JSON list of C-alpha atoms in Angstrom, two decimals:
[
{"chain": "E", "resi": 8, "resn": "MET", "atom": "CA", "xyz": [-120.59, -142.07, -137.59]},
{"chain": "E", "resi": 9, "resn": "LYS", "atom": "CA", "xyz": [-118.52, -138.93, -137.99]},
{"chain": "E", "resi": 10, "resn": "ARG", "atom": "CA", "xyz": [-119.93, -135.88, -136.21]},
{"chain": "E", "resi": 11, "resn": "HIS", "atom": "CA", "xyz": [-119.64, -132.44, -137.81]},
{"chain": "E", "resi": 12, "resn": "PRO", "atom": "CA", "xyz": [-118.52, -129.54, -135.61]},
{"chain": "E", "resi": 13, "resn": "THR", "atom": "CA", "xyz": [-121.20, -127.17, -134.36]},
{"chain": "E", "resi": 14, "resn": "PRO", "atom": "CA", "xyz": [-121.06, -123.47, -135.31]},
{"chain": "E", "resi": 15, "resn": "GLU", "atom": "CA", "xyz": [-119.87, -122.72, -131.77]},
{"chain": "E", "resi": 16, "resn": "GLU", "atom": "CA", "xyz": [-117.03, -125.24, -132.13]},
{"chain": "E", "resi": 17, "resn": "LEU", "atom": "CA", "xyz": [-116.06, -123.77, -135.51]},
{"chain": "E", "resi": 18, "resn": "HIS", "atom": "CA", "xyz": [-116.08, -120.30, -133.96]},
{"chain": "E", "resi": 19, "resn": "LEU", "atom": "CA", "xyz": [-113.86, -121.44, -131.09]},
{"chain": "E", "resi": 20, "resn": "TRP", "atom": "CA", "xyz": [-111.47, -123.28, -133.43]},
{"chain": "E", "resi": 21, "resn": "GLY", "atom": "CA", "xyz": [-111.16, -120.18, -135.64]},
{"chain": "E", "resi": 22, "resn": "ARG", "atom": "CA", "xyz": [-110.27, -118.06, -132.61]},
{"chain": "E", "resi": 23, "resn": "VAL", "atom": "CA", "xyz": [-107.69, -120.58, -131.41]},
{"chain": "E", "resi": 24, "resn": "ALA", "atom": "CA", "xyz": [-106.16, -121.07, -134.87]},
{"chain": "E", "resi": 25, "resn": "ALA", "atom": "CA", "xyz": [-105.76, -117.30, -135.29]},
{"chain": "E", "resi": 26, "resn": "THR", "atom": "CA", "xyz": [-103.57, -117.14, -132.17]},
{"chain": "E", "resi": 27, "resn": "VAL", "atom": "CA", "xyz": [-101.10, -119.87, -133.16]},
{"chain": "E", "resi": 28, "resn": "HIS", "atom": "CA", "xyz": [-97.70, -118.70, -134.39]},
{"chain": "E", "resi": 29, "resn": "PRO", "atom": "CA", "xyz": [-94.40, -120.57, -134.95]},
{"chain": "E", "resi": 30, "resn": "LEU", "atom": "CA", "xyz": [-91.91, -120.51, -132.09]},
{"chain": "E", "resi": 31, "resn": "GLN", "atom": "CA", "xyz": [-89.10, -117.99, -132.57]},
{"chain": "E", "resi": 32, "resn": "GLY", "atom": "CA", "xyz": [-85.62, -119.36, -133.20]},
{"chain": "E", "resi": 33, "resn": "ARG", "atom": "CA", "xyz": [-86.68, -122.99, -133.55]},
{"chain": "E", "resi": 34, "resn": "ALA", "atom": "CA", "xyz": [-86.74, -125.11, -136.64]},
{"chain": "E", "resi": 35, "resn": "GLU", "atom": "CA", "xyz": [-90.20, -125.96, -137.85]},
{"chain": "E", "resi": 36, "resn": "PRO", "atom": "CA", "xyz": [-91.24, -129.62, -137.60]},
{"chain": "E", "resi": 37, "resn": "ARG", "atom": "CA", "xyz": [-90.72, -131.53, -140.83]},
{"chain": "E", "resi": 38, "resn": "THR", "atom": "CA", "xyz": [-92.73, -134.22, -142.52]},
{"chain": "E", "resi": 39, "resn": "ALA", "atom": "CA", "xyz": [-91.23, -137.50, -143.70]},
{"chain": "E", "resi": 40, "resn": "ARG", "atom": "CA", "xyz": [-90.32, -135.88, -147.03]},
{"chain": "E", "resi": 41, "resn": "GLY", "atom": "CA", "xyz": [-88.60, -132.94, -145.33]},
{"chain": "E", "resi": 42, "resn": "GLN", "atom": "CA", "xyz": [-91.35, -130.46, -146.17]},
{"chain": "E", "resi": 43, "resn": "SER", "atom": "CA", "xyz": [-92.38, -128.02, -143.43]},
{"chain": "E", "resi": 44, "resn": "LEU", "atom": "CA", "xyz": [-95.77, -128.78, -141.89]},
{"chain": "E", "resi": 45, "resn": "ASP", "atom": "CA", "xyz": [-96.76, -125.19, -142.68]},
{"chain": "E", "resi": 46, "resn": "ALA", "atom": "CA", "xyz": [-95.77, -125.45, -146.33]},
{"chain": "E", "resi": 47, "resn": "PRO", "atom": "CA", "xyz": [-98.66, -125.34, -148.78]},
{"chain": "E", "resi": 48, "resn": "ALA", "atom": "CA", "xyz": [-99.67, -128.74, -150.09]},
{"chain": "E", "resi": 49, "resn": "ARG", "atom": "CA", "xyz": [-98.43, -129.49, -153.59]},
{"chain": "E", "resi": 50, "resn": "ILE", "atom": "CA", "xyz": [-101.30, -130.41, -155.87]},
{"chain": "E", "resi": 51, "resn": "ALA", "atom": "CA", "xyz": [-100.86, -131.53, -159.44]},
{"chain": "E", "resi": 52, "resn": "PRO", "atom": "CA", "xyz": [-102.60, -129.15, -161.88]},
{"chain": "E", "resi": 53, "resn": "LYS", "atom": "CA", "xyz": [-104.47, -132.09, -163.46]},
{"chain": "E", "resi": 54, "resn": "ASP", "atom": "CA", "xyz": [-106.14, -132.76, -160.08]},
{"chain": "E", "resi": 55, "resn": "LEU", "atom": "CA", "xyz": [-107.60, -129.25, -159.82]},
{"chain": "E", "resi": 56, "resn": "LYS", "atom": "CA", "xyz": [-111.03, -128.23, -161.02]},
{"chain": "E", "resi": 57, "resn": "PRO", "atom": "CA", "xyz": [-111.40, -125.06, -163.09]},
{"chain": "E", "resi": 58, "resn": "VAL", "atom": "CA", "xyz": [-111.97, -121.86, -161.12]},
{"chain": "E", "resi": 59, "resn": "HIS", "atom": "CA", "xyz": [-115.02, -120.84, -163.15]},
{"chain": "E", "resi": 60, "resn": "ASP", "atom": "CA", "xyz": [-116.85, -123.99, -161.98]},
{"chain": "E", "resi": 61, "resn": "MET", "atom": "CA", "xyz": [-118.11, -122.66, -158.65]},
{"chain": "E", "resi": 62, "resn": "ARG", "atom": "CA", "xyz": [-120.87, -125.27, -158.23]},
{"chain": "E", "resi": 63, "resn": "ARG", "atom": "CA", "xyz": [-119.15, -127.56, -155.78]},
{"chain": "E", "resi": 64, "resn": "GLY", "atom": "CA", "xyz": [-120.69, -129.97, -153.35]},
{"chain": "E", "resi": 65, "resn": "GLY", "atom": "CA", "xyz": [-124.17, -128.91, -154.46]},
{"chain": "E", "resi": 66, "resn": "LEU", "atom": "CA", "xyz": [-123.33, -125.24, -153.87]},
{"chain": "E", "resi": 67, "resn": "GLU", "atom": "CA", "xyz": [-125.10, -122.90, -156.27]},
{"chain": "E", "resi": 68, "resn": "ASP", "atom": "CA", "xyz": [-124.18, -119.45, -157.55]},
{"chain": "E", "resi": 69, "resn": "ILE", "atom": "CA", "xyz": [-125.85, -116.58, -155.75]},
{"chain": "E", "resi": 70, "resn": "GLU", "atom": "CA", "xyz": [-129.08, -115.58, -157.49]},
{"chain": "E", "resi": 71, "resn": "PRO", "atom": "CA", "xyz": [-128.18, -112.79, -160.00]},
{"chain": "E", "resi": 72, "resn": "ASN", "atom": "CA", "xyz": [-130.45, -110.11, -158.50]},
{"chain": "E", "resi": 73, "resn": "ARG", "atom": "CA", "xyz": [-129.11, -110.78, -155.01]},
{"chain": "E", "resi": 74, "resn": "ARG", "atom": "CA", "xyz": [-125.52, -110.71, -156.28]},
{"chain": "E", "resi": 75, "resn": "HIS", "atom": "CA", "xyz": [-126.26, -107.33, -157.89]},
{"chain": "E", "resi": 76, "resn": "ARG", "atom": "CA", "xyz": [-127.67, -106.00, -154.58]},
{"chain": "E", "resi": 77, "resn": "ILE", "atom": "CA", "xyz": [-124.57, -107.20, -152.73]},
{"chain": "E", "resi": 78, "resn": "ALA", "atom": "CA", "xyz": [-122.20, -105.72, -155.34]},
{"chain": "E", "resi": 79, "resn": "ARG", "atom": "CA", "xyz": [-124.00, -102.36, -155.16]},
{"chain": "E", "resi": 80, "resn": "GLU", "atom": "CA", "xyz": [-124.04, -102.63, -151.36]},
{"chain": "E", "resi": 81, "resn": "ARG", "atom": "CA", "xyz": [-127.81, -102.42, -151.28]},
{"chain": "E", "resi": 82, "resn": "GLU", "atom": "CA", "xyz": [-127.57, -105.65, -149.31]},
{"chain": "E", "resi": 83, "resn": "GLU", "atom": "CA", "xyz": [-125.00, -105.21, -146.58]},
{"chain": "E", "resi": 84, "resn": "ILE", "atom": "CA", "xyz": [-121.75, -107.13, -146.68]},
{"chain": "E", "resi": 85, "resn": "GLY", "atom": "CA", "xyz": [-121.70, -108.14, -143.02]},
{"chain": "E", "resi": 86, "resn": "GLY", "atom": "CA", "xyz": [-117.99, -108.88, -142.81]},
{"chain": "E", "resi": 87, "resn": "ARG", "atom": "CA", "xyz": [-114.80, -109.52, -144.72]},
{"chain": "E", "resi": 88, "resn": "ILE", "atom": "CA", "xyz": [-111.96, -111.98, -144.29]},
{"chain": "E", "resi": 89, "resn": "ASP", "atom": "CA", "xyz": [-108.64, -111.71, -146.10]},
{"chain": "E", "resi": 90, "resn": "LEU", "atom": "CA", "xyz": [-106.88, -115.06, -146.50]},
{"chain": "E", "resi": 91, "resn": "HIS", "atom": "CA", "xyz": [-103.75, -113.67, -148.23]},
{"chain": "E", "resi": 92, "resn": "GLY", "atom": "CA", "xyz": [-100.53, -115.22, -146.97]},
{"chain": "E", "resi": 93, "resn": "LEU", "atom": "CA", "xyz": [-102.14, -118.05, -144.99]},
{"chain": "E", "resi": 94, "resn": "THR", "atom": "CA", "xyz": [-101.38, -121.73, -145.50]},
{"chain": "E", "resi": 95, "resn": "GLN", "atom": "CA", "xyz": [-104.28, -123.89, -146.66]},
{"chain": "E", "resi": 96, "resn": "ASP", "atom": "CA", "xyz": [-104.83, -125.34, -143.17]},
{"chain": "E", "resi": 97, "resn": "ARG", "atom": "CA", "xyz": [-104.80, -121.95, -141.47]},
{"chain": "E", "resi": 98, "resn": "ALA", "atom": "CA", "xyz": [-106.94, -120.38, -144.19]},
{"chain": "E", "resi": 99, "resn": "ARG", "atom": "CA", "xyz": [-109.56, -123.10, -143.91]},
{"chain": "E", "resi": 100, "resn": "ALA", "atom": "CA", "xyz": [-109.70, -122.88, -140.10]},
{"chain": "E", "resi": 101, "resn": "ALA", "atom": "CA", "xyz": [-109.93, -119.09, -140.22]},
{"chain": "E", "resi": 102, "resn": "LEU", "atom": "CA", "xyz": [-112.63, -119.24, -142.92]},
{"chain": "E", "resi": 103, "resn": "GLU", "atom": "CA", "xyz": [-114.76, -121.77, -141.03]},
{"chain": "E", "resi": 104, "resn": "GLY", "atom": "CA", "xyz": [-114.49, -119.80, -137.78]},
{"chain": "E", "resi": 105, "resn": "PHE", "atom": "CA", "xyz": [-115.32, -116.55, -139.57]},
{"chain": "E", "resi": 106, "resn": "LEU", "atom": "CA", "xyz": [-118.37, -118.04, -141.29]},
{"chain": "E", "resi": 107, "resn": "ALA", "atom": "CA", "xyz": [-119.65, -119.55, -138.04]},
{"chain": "E", "resi": 108, "resn": "ARG", "atom": "CA", "xyz": [-119.37, -116.14, -136.31]},
{"chain": "E", "resi": 109, "resn": "ALA", "atom": "CA", "xyz": [-120.99, -114.35, -139.26]},
{"chain": "E", "resi": 110, "resn": "TRP", "atom": "CA", "xyz": [-123.90, -116.80, -139.34]},
{"chain": "E", "resi": 111, "resn": "ASN", "atom": "CA", "xyz": [-124.33, -116.64, -135.54]},
{"chain": "E", "resi": 112, "resn": "ASP", "atom": "CA", "xyz": [-124.40, -112.82, -135.78]},
{"chain": "E", "resi": 113, "resn": "GLY", "atom": "CA", "xyz": [-127.18, -113.05, -138.38]},
{"chain": "E", "resi": 114, "resn": "TRP", "atom": "CA", "xyz": [-125.19, -111.72, -141.35]},
{"chain": "E", "resi": 115, "resn": "ARG", "atom": "CA", "xyz": [-126.60, -112.68, -144.73]},
{"chain": "E", "resi": 116, "resn": "ALA", "atom": "CA", "xyz": [-123.61, -111.93, -146.98]},
{"chain": "E", "resi": 117, "resn": "VAL", "atom": "CA", "xyz": [-119.85, -111.78, -146.47]},
{"chain": "E", "resi": 118, "resn": "LEU", "atom": "CA", "xyz": [-116.78, -111.16, -148.62]},
{"chain": "E", "resi": 119, "resn": "VAL", "atom": "CA", "xyz": [-113.96, -113.71, -148.73]},
{"chain": "E", "resi": 120, "resn": "ILE", "atom": "CA", "xyz": [-110.72, -112.36, -150.21]},
{"chain": "E", "resi": 121, "resn": "THR", "atom": "CA", "xyz": [-108.51, -115.14, -151.56]},
{"chain": "E", "resi": 122, "resn": "GLY", "atom": "CA", "xyz": [-106.20, -113.21, -153.85]},
{"chain": "E", "resi": 123, "resn": "LYS", "atom": "CA", "xyz": [-105.55, -114.26, -157.43]},
{"chain": "E", "resi": 124, "resn": "GLY", "atom": "CA", "xyz": [-102.19, -115.93, -157.06]},
{"chain": "E", "resi": 125, "resn": "VAL", "atom": "CA", "xyz": [-99.06, -115.15, -159.07]},
{"chain": "E", "resi": 126, "resn": "GLN", "atom": "CA", "xyz": [-100.55, -116.01, -162.46]},
{"chain": "E", "resi": 127, "resn": "GLY", "atom": "CA", "xyz": [-104.23, -115.90, -161.59]},
{"chain": "E", "resi": 128, "resn": "ASP", "atom": "CA", "xyz": [-104.25, -119.52, -160.43]},
{"chain": "E", "resi": 129, "resn": "GLY", "atom": "CA", "xyz": [-103.69, -119.18, -156.69]},
{"chain": "E", "resi": 130, "resn": "VAL", "atom": "CA", "xyz": [-104.17, -122.20, -154.44]},
{"chain": "E", "resi": 131, "resn": "LEU", "atom": "CA", "xyz": [-106.66, -120.44, -152.15]},
{"chain": "E", "resi": 132, "resn": "LYS", "atom": "CA", "xyz": [-108.59, -119.11, -155.14]},
{"chain": "E", "resi": 133, "resn": "ARG", "atom": "CA", "xyz": [-109.03, -122.72, -156.28]},
{"chain": "E", "resi": 134, "resn": "ARG", "atom": "CA", "xyz": [-109.62, -124.34, -152.88]},
{"chain": "E", "resi": 135, "resn": "VAL", "atom": "CA", "xyz": [-111.99, -121.92, -151.11]},
{"chain": "E", "resi": 136, "resn": "PRO", "atom": "CA", "xyz": [-115.04, -122.80, -153.30]},
{"chain": "E", "resi": 137, "resn": "ASP", "atom": "CA", "xyz": [-114.50, -126.47, -152.41]},
{"chain": "E", "resi": 138, "resn": "TRP", "atom": "CA", "xyz": [-114.33, -125.64, -148.71]},
{"chain": "E", "resi": 139, "resn": "LEU", "atom": "CA", "xyz": [-117.47, -123.52, -148.91]},
{"chain": "E", "resi": 140, "resn": "GLY", "atom": "CA", "xyz": [-119.32, -126.45, -150.51]},
{"chain": "E", "resi": 141, "resn": "ALA", "atom": "CA", "xyz": [-118.19, -128.92, -147.83]},
{"chain": "E", "resi": 142, "resn": "PRO", "atom": "CA", "xyz": [-120.89, -130.75, -145.82]},
{"chain": "E", "resi": 143, "resn": "GLU", "atom": "CA", "xyz": [-119.82, -129.14, -142.52]},
{"chain": "E", "resi": 144, "resn": "LEU", "atom": "CA", "xyz": [-120.75, -125.70, -143.91]},
{"chain": "E", "resi": 145, "resn": "SER", "atom": "CA", "xyz": [-123.93, -126.76, -145.72]},
{"chain": "E", "resi": 146, "resn": "HIS", "atom": "CA", "xyz": [-126.15, -125.38, -142.93]},
{"chain": "E", "resi": 147, "resn": "ILE", "atom": "CA", "xyz": [-124.45, -121.96, -143.23]},
{"chain": "E", "resi": 148, "resn": "VAL", "atom": "CA", "xyz": [-123.55, -121.29, -146.89]},
{"chain": "E", "resi": 149, "resn": "ALA", "atom": "CA", "xyz": [-126.36, -120.68, -149.40]},
{"chain": "E", "resi": 150, "resn": "GLY", "atom": "CA", "xyz": [-124.24, -119.83, -152.44]},
{"chain": "E", "resi": 151, "resn": "ILE", "atom": "CA", "xyz": [-121.14, -118.11, -153.79]},
{"chain": "E", "resi": 152, "resn": "SER", "atom": "CA", "xyz": [-120.27, -115.81, -156.68]},
{"chain": "E", "resi": 153, "resn": "GLU", "atom": "CA", "xyz": [-117.19, -113.97, -157.88]},
{"chain": "E", "resi": 154, "resn": "ALA", "atom": "CA", "xyz": [-117.04, -110.49, -156.34]},
{"chain": "E", "resi": 155, "resn": "ALA", "atom": "CA", "xyz": [-117.50, -107.30, -158.32]},
{"chain": "E", "resi": 156, "resn": "ARG", "atom": "CA", "xyz": [-114.37, -105.44, -159.35]},
{"chain": "E", "resi": 157, "resn": "GLN", "atom": "CA", "xyz": [-114.58, -102.87, -156.51]},
{"chain": "E", "resi": 158, "resn": "HIS", "atom": "CA", "xyz": [-114.63, -105.73, -153.96]},
{"chain": "E", "resi": 159, "resn": "GLY", "atom": "CA", "xyz": [-111.70, -107.69, -155.42]},
{"chain": "E", "resi": 160, "resn": "GLY", "atom": "CA", "xyz": [-113.06, -109.17, -158.64]},
{"chain": "E", "resi": 161, "resn": "ALA", "atom": "CA", "xyz": [-111.53, -112.55, -159.45]},
{"chain": "E", "resi": 162, "resn": "GLY", "atom": "CA", "xyz": [-109.55, -112.48, -156.21]},
{"chain": "E", "resi": 163, "resn": "ALA", "atom": "CA", "xyz": [-112.63, -112.44, -153.96]},
{"chain": "E", "resi": 164, "resn": "LEU", "atom": "CA", "xyz": [-115.97, -114.17, -153.48]},
{"chain": "E", "resi": 165, "resn": "TYR", "atom": "CA", "xyz": [-119.35, -113.09, -152.22]},
{"chain": "E", "resi": 166, "resn": "VAL", "atom": "CA", "xyz": [-120.71, -115.74, -149.88]},
{"chain": "E", "resi": 167, "resn": "ALA", "atom": "CA", "xyz": [-124.46, -115.74, -149.27]},
{"chain": "E", "resi": 168, "resn": "LEU", "atom": "CA", "xyz": [-125.37, -117.15, -145.87]},
{"chain": "E", "resi": 169, "resn": "LYS", "atom": "CA", "xyz": [-128.54, -118.99, -144.98]},
{"chain": "E", "resi": 170, "resn": "ARG", "atom": "CA", "xyz": [-131.01, -117.55, -142.54]},
{"chain": "E", "resi": 171, "resn": "LYS", "atom": "CA", "xyz": [-130.54, -118.75, -139.01]},
{"chain": "E", "resi": 172, "resn": "ALA", "atom": "CA", "xyz": [-133.51, -120.87, -137.90]},
{"chain": "E", "resi": 173, "resn": "ARG", "atom": "CA", "xyz": [-135.57, -119.24, -135.19]},
{"chain": "E", "resi": 174, "resn": "GLY", "atom": "CA", "xyz": [-136.21, -121.18, -132.10]}
]
């Protein structure tokens, strides 16, 4: 049976992944098709789900009143992560590490900035809701909603985090 990483392991992986950089002056490793390992994956548009469908993997939208409190900063946004310019693999590792740290620190809401992409259909904008609804984050993420305009609008998401169990 496959074991899911613990929040501590996700935190550690996020810290390690953030320190990795390509070697200077060396060619990047290539895949069998000649594509760089760091190149974004090519996904056919027909295989993508619409952005407005945020209910992924059983993940619900943030309750409207709570979203309003977050948008008005009456409920603190505990942290922010900007995924601009990262490959999908690096963005996912950074996101998972960030969420594990935020949850361990007791934050209840965070802001994830994905960007909109060139024509409003950016890869990270499409993929991040899927990642947030993944089983390995189900004990952390309570819900997501598009951010208010002052926090990035369509290029950002509010992520509501579950309460950490006492014990």
